[in-house]
Short mmCIF file of C-alpha atoms in Angstrom, two decimals:
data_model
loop_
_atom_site.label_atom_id
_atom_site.label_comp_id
_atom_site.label_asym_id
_atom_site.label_seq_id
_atom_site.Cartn_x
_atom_site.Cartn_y
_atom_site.Cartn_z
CA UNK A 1 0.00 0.00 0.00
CA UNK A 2 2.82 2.60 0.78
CA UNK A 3 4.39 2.10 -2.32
CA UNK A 4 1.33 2.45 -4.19
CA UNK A 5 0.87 5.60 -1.99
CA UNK A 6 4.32 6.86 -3.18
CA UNK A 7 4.08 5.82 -6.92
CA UNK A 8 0.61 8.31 -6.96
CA UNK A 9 3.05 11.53 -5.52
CA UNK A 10 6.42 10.61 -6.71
CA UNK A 11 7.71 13.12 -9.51
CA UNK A 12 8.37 11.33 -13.03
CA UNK A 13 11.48 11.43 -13.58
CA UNK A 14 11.50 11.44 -17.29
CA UNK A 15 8.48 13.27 -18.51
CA UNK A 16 8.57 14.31 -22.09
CA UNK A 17 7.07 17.75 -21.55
CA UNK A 18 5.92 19.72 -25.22
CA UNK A 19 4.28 23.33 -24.91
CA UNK A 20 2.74 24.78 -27.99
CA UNK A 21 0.50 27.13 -29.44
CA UNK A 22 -3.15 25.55 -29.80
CA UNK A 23 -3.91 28.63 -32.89
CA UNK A 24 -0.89 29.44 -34.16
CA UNK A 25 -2.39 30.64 -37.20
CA UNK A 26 -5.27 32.38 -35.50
CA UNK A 27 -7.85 31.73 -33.20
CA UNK A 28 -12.01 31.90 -34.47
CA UNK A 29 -14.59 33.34 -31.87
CA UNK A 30 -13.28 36.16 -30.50
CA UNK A 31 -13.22 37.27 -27.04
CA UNK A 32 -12.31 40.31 -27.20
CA UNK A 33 -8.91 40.17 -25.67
CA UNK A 34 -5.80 39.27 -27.51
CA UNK A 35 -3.67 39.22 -25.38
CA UNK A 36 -5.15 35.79 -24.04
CA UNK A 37 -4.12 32.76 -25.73
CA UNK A 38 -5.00 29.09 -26.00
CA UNK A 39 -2.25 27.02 -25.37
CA UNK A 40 -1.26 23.24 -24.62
CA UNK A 41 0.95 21.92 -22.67
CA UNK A 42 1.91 17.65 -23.40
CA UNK A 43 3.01 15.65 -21.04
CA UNK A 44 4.00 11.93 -22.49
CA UNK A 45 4.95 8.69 -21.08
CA UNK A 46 7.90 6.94 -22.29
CA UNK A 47 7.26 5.88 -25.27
CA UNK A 48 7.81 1.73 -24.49
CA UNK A 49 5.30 2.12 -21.51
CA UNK A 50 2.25 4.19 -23.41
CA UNK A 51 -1.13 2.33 -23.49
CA UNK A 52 -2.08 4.66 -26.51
CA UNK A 53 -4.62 6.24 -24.18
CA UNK A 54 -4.70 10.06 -23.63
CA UNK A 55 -6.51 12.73 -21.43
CA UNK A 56 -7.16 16.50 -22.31
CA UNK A 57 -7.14 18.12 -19.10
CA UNK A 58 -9.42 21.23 -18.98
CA UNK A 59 -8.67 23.25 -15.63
CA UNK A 60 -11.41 25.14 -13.69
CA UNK A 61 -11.65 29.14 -12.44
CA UNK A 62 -14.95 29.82 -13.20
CA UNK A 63 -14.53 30.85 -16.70
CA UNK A 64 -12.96 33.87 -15.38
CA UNK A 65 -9.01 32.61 -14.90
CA UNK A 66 -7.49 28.76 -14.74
CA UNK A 67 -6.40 26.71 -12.04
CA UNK A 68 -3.59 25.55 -14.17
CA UNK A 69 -1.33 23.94 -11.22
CA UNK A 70 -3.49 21.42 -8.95
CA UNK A 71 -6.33 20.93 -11.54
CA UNK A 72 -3.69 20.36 -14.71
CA UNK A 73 -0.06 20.16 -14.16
CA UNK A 74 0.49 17.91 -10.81
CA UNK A 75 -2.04 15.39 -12.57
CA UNK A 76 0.58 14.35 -15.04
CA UNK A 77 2.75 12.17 -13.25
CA UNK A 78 -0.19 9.73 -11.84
CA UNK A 79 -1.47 9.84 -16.15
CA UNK A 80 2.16 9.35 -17.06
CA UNK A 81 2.70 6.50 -14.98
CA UNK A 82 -0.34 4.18 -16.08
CA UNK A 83 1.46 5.14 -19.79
CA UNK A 84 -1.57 7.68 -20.13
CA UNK A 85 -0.37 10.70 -22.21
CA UNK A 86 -2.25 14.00 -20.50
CA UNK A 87 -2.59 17.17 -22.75
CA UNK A 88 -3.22 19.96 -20.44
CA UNK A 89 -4.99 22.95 -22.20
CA UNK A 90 -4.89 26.64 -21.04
CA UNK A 91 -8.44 27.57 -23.07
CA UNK A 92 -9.65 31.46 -23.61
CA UNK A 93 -12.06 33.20 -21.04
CA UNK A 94 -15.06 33.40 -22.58
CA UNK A 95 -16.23 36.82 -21.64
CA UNK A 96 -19.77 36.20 -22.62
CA UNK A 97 -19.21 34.20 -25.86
CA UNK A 98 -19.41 30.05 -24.83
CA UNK A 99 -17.75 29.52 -28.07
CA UNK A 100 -14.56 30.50 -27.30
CA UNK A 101 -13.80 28.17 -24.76
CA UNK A 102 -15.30 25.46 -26.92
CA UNK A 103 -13.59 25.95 -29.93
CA UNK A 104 -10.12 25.48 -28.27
CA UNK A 105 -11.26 22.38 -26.36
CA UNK A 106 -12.82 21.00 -29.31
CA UNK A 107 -9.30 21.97 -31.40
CA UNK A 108 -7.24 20.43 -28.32
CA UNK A 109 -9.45 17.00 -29.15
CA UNK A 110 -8.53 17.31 -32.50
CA UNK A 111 -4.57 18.18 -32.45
CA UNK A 112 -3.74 15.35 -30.19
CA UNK A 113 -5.89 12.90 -32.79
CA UNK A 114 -3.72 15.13 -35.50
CA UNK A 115 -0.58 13.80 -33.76
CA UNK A 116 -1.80 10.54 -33.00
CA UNK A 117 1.38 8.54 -34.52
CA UNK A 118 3.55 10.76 -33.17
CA UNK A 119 2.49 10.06 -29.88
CA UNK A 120 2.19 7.41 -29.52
CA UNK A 121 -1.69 7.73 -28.85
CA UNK A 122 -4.78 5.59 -29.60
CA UNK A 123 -6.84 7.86 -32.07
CA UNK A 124 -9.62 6.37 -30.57
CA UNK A 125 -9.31 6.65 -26.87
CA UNK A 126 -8.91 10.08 -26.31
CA UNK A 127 -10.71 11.52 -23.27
CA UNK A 128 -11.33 15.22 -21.76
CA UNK A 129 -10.92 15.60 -18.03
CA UNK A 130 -12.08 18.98 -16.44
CA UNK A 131 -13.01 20.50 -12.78
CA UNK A 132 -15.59 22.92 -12.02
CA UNK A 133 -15.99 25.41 -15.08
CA UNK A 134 -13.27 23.10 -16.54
CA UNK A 135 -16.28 20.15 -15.97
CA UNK A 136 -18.77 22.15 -17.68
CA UNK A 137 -16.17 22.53 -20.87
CA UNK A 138 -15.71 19.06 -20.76
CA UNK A 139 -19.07 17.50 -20.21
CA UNK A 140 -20.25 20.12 -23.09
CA UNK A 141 -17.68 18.69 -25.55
CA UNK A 142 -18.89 15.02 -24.72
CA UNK A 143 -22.35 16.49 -25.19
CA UNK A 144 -22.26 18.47 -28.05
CA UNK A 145 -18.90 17.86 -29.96
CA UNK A 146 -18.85 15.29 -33.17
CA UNK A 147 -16.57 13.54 -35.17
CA UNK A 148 -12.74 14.07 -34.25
CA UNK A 149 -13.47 16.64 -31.27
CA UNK A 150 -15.76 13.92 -29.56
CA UNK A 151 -14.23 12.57 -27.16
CA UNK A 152 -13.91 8.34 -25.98
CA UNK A 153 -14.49 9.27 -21.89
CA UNK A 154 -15.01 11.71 -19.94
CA UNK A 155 -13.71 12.67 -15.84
CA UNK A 156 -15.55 15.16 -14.26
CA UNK A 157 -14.57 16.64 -10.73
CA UNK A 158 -16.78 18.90 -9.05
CA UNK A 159 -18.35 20.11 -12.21
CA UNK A 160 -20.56 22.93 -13.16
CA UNK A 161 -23.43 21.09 -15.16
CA UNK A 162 -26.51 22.82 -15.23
CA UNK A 163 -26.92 26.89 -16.65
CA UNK A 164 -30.50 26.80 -13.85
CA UNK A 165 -30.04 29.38 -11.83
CA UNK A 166 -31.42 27.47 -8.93
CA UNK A 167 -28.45 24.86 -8.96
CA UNK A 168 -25.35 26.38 -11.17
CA UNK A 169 -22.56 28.71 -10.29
CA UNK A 170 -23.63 31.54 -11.12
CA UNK A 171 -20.18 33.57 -11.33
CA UNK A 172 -19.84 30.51 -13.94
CA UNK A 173 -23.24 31.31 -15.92
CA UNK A 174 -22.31 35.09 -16.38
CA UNK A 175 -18.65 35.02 -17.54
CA UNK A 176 -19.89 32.04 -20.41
CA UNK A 177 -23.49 33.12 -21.18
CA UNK A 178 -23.16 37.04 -20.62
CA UNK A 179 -25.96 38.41 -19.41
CA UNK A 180 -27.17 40.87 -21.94
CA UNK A 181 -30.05 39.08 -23.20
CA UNK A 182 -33.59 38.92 -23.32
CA UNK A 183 -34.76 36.75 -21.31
CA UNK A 184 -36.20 34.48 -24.49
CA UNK A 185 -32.71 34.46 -25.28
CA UNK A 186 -31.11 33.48 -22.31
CA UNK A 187 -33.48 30.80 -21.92
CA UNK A 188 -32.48 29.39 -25.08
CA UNK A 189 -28.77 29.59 -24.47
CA UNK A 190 -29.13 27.99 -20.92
CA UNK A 191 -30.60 24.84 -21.87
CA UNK A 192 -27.82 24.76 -24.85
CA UNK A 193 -25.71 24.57 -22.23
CA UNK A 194 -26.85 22.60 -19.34
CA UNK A 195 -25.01 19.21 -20.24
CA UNK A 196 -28.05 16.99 -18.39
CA UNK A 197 -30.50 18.40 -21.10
CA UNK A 198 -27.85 17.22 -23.71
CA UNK A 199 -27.08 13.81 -22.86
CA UNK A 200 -28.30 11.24 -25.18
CA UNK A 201 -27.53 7.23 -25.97
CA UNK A 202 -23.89 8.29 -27.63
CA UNK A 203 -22.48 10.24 -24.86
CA UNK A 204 -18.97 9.18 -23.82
CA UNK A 205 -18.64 6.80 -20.61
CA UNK A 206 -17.96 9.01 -17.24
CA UNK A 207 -16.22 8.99 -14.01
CA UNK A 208 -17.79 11.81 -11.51
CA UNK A 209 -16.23 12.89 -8.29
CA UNK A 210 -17.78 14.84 -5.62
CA UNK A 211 -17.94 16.50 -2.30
CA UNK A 212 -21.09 16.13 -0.11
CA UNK A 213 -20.51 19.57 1.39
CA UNK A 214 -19.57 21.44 -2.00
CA UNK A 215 -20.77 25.36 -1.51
CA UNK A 216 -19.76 26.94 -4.28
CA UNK A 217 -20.65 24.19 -6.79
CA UNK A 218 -23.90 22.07 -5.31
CA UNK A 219 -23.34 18.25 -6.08
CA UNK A 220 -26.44 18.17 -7.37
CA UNK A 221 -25.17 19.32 -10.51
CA UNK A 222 -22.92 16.16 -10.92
CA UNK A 223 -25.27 13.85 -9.71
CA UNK A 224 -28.32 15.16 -12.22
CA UNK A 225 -25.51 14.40 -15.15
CA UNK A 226 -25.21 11.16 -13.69
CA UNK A 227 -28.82 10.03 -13.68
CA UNK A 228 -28.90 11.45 -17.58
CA UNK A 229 -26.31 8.98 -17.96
CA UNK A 230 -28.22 6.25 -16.25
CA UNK A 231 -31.21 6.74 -18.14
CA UNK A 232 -29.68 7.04 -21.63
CA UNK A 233 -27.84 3.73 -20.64
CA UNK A 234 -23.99 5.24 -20.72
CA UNK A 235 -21.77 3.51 -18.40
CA UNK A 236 -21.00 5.80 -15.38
CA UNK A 237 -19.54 5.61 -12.59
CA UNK A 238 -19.82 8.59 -9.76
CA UNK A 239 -18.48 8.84 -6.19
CA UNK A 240 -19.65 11.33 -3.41
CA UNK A 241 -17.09 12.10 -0.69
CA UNK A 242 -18.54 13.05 2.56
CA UNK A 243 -16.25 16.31 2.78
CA UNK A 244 -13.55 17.91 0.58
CA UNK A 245 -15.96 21.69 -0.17
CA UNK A 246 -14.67 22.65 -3.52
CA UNK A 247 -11.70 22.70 -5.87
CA UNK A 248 -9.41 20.26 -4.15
CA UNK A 249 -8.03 18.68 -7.45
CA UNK A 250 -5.15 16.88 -6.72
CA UNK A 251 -4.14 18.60 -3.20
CA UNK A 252 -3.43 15.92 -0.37
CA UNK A 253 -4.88 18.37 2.09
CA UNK A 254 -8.21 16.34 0.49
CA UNK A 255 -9.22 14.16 3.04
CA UNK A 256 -10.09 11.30 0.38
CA UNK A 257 -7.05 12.42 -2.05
CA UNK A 258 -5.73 8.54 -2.32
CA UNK A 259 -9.10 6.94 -1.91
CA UNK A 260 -9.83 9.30 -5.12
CA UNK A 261 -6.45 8.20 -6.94
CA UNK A 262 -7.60 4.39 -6.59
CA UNK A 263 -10.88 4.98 -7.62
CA UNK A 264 -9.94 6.69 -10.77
CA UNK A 265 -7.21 4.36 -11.66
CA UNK A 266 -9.32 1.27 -11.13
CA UNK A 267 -12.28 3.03 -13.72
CA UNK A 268 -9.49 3.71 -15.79
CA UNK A 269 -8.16 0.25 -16.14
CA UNK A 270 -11.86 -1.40 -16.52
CA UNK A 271 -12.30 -0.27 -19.93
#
């Protein structure tokens, strides 16, 4: 067990570490600023260890800024060592326009299928991992995205699901939605994006973790998703921790850190 224990928090020692520009020619659906740019940042097993399996790692902030360390960096080593490749992505604020964020998660999907061969990656198991915010993102790609931007899985921590105003985040709903609209409008563009209305019989499989005592992000809002899943038969698998609040990511401080770890690795090896 302690070994296990130390193999989940040891640093890799030979992570092959690749930043680049998601848009280097440009970036569609603009938010207004320039100055903020979509980038990714690949972290690769070694080569003679990868599965072919790969995560794109969406981090959370409430569409507002990104928690790029504990909910996208520190997660590579425990990827790299079950020879997962992880592909974090720093996305654009939306700033009222839900496009932007989408089109650079749905572009991340696509240039790690682009660079498939080189590596070393399964063109067909490529999943999209996000917390909070960084959960909405990724449960709207697996709701909403087709052909090469689709993704094979999804892992949601903590996420923001619903755009209702009774359960969502609402600091969340404004910075994607905006909130000059008529209320016809805004109507429309919340149930766009409320993932549980979107779910249907092709959805990707999921793994949901969640805190009991969340505040800022109600569980509710993962565990709606998960009956949506349940219902439109996609296997599903979500877990409730008693305490933990919000955006613990991969910080030991979380009472149920290693407890988490296992849980995720074990989903991750049953498919």
């Amino acid at each position: 067990m302690i070994m296990l224990l130390l193999a989940f928090s040891a640093v890799a020692l030979a992570q092959n570490v690749t930043n680049m520009e998601l848009w280097p020619k440009g970036a569609p659906n603009s938010n207004g600023d320039e100055n903020d740019k979509a980038e990714l940042t690949v972290y690769l097993p070694d080569a003679g260890k990868a599965t072919g399996r790969a995560v794109v790692c969406c981090p959370g902030g409430g569409y507002t800024h990104l928690a790029m360390d504990h909910e996208g960096h520190q997660w590579a080593t425990f990827f790299n060592n079950q020879g997962i490749a992880l592909i974090v992505l720093k996305y654009r604020m939306p700033h009222g326009n839900p496009r932007v964020p989408i089109a650079d998660a749905e572009q991340a999907m696509k240039v790690v299928r682009q660079h498939a061969a080189e590596w070393h990656i399964n063109r067909q198991d490529v999943g999209i991992m996000g917390f909070s915010a960084g959960g909405h993102l990724a449960s709207t790609i697996a709701t909403h995205s087709k052909g090469e931007a689709a993704p094979n899985f999804q892992i949601l921590f903590y996420p923001v699901i619903t755009m209702d105003l009774g359960f969502t985040h609402k600091g969340s709903h404004d910075s994607l939605l905006g909130t000059d609209h008529s209320k016809k409008e805004m109507r429309r563009l919340e149930a766009e994006y409320s993932s549980e209305v979107q779910v249907n019989r092709t959805t990707s499989r999921a793994f949901l973790a969640l805190s009991d005592d969340d505040k800022a992000v109600p569980a509710a809002n993962g565990f709606s998703y998960y009956q949506q899943l349940y219902k439109h038969d996609v296997p599903a698998s979500i877990h409730i921790y008693p305490t933990g609040g919000h955006g613990w990511g991969y910080r030991e401080t979380f009472a149920y850190h290693y407890q988490m770890l296992f849980e995720l690795k074990g989903w991750l090896e049953s498919f």
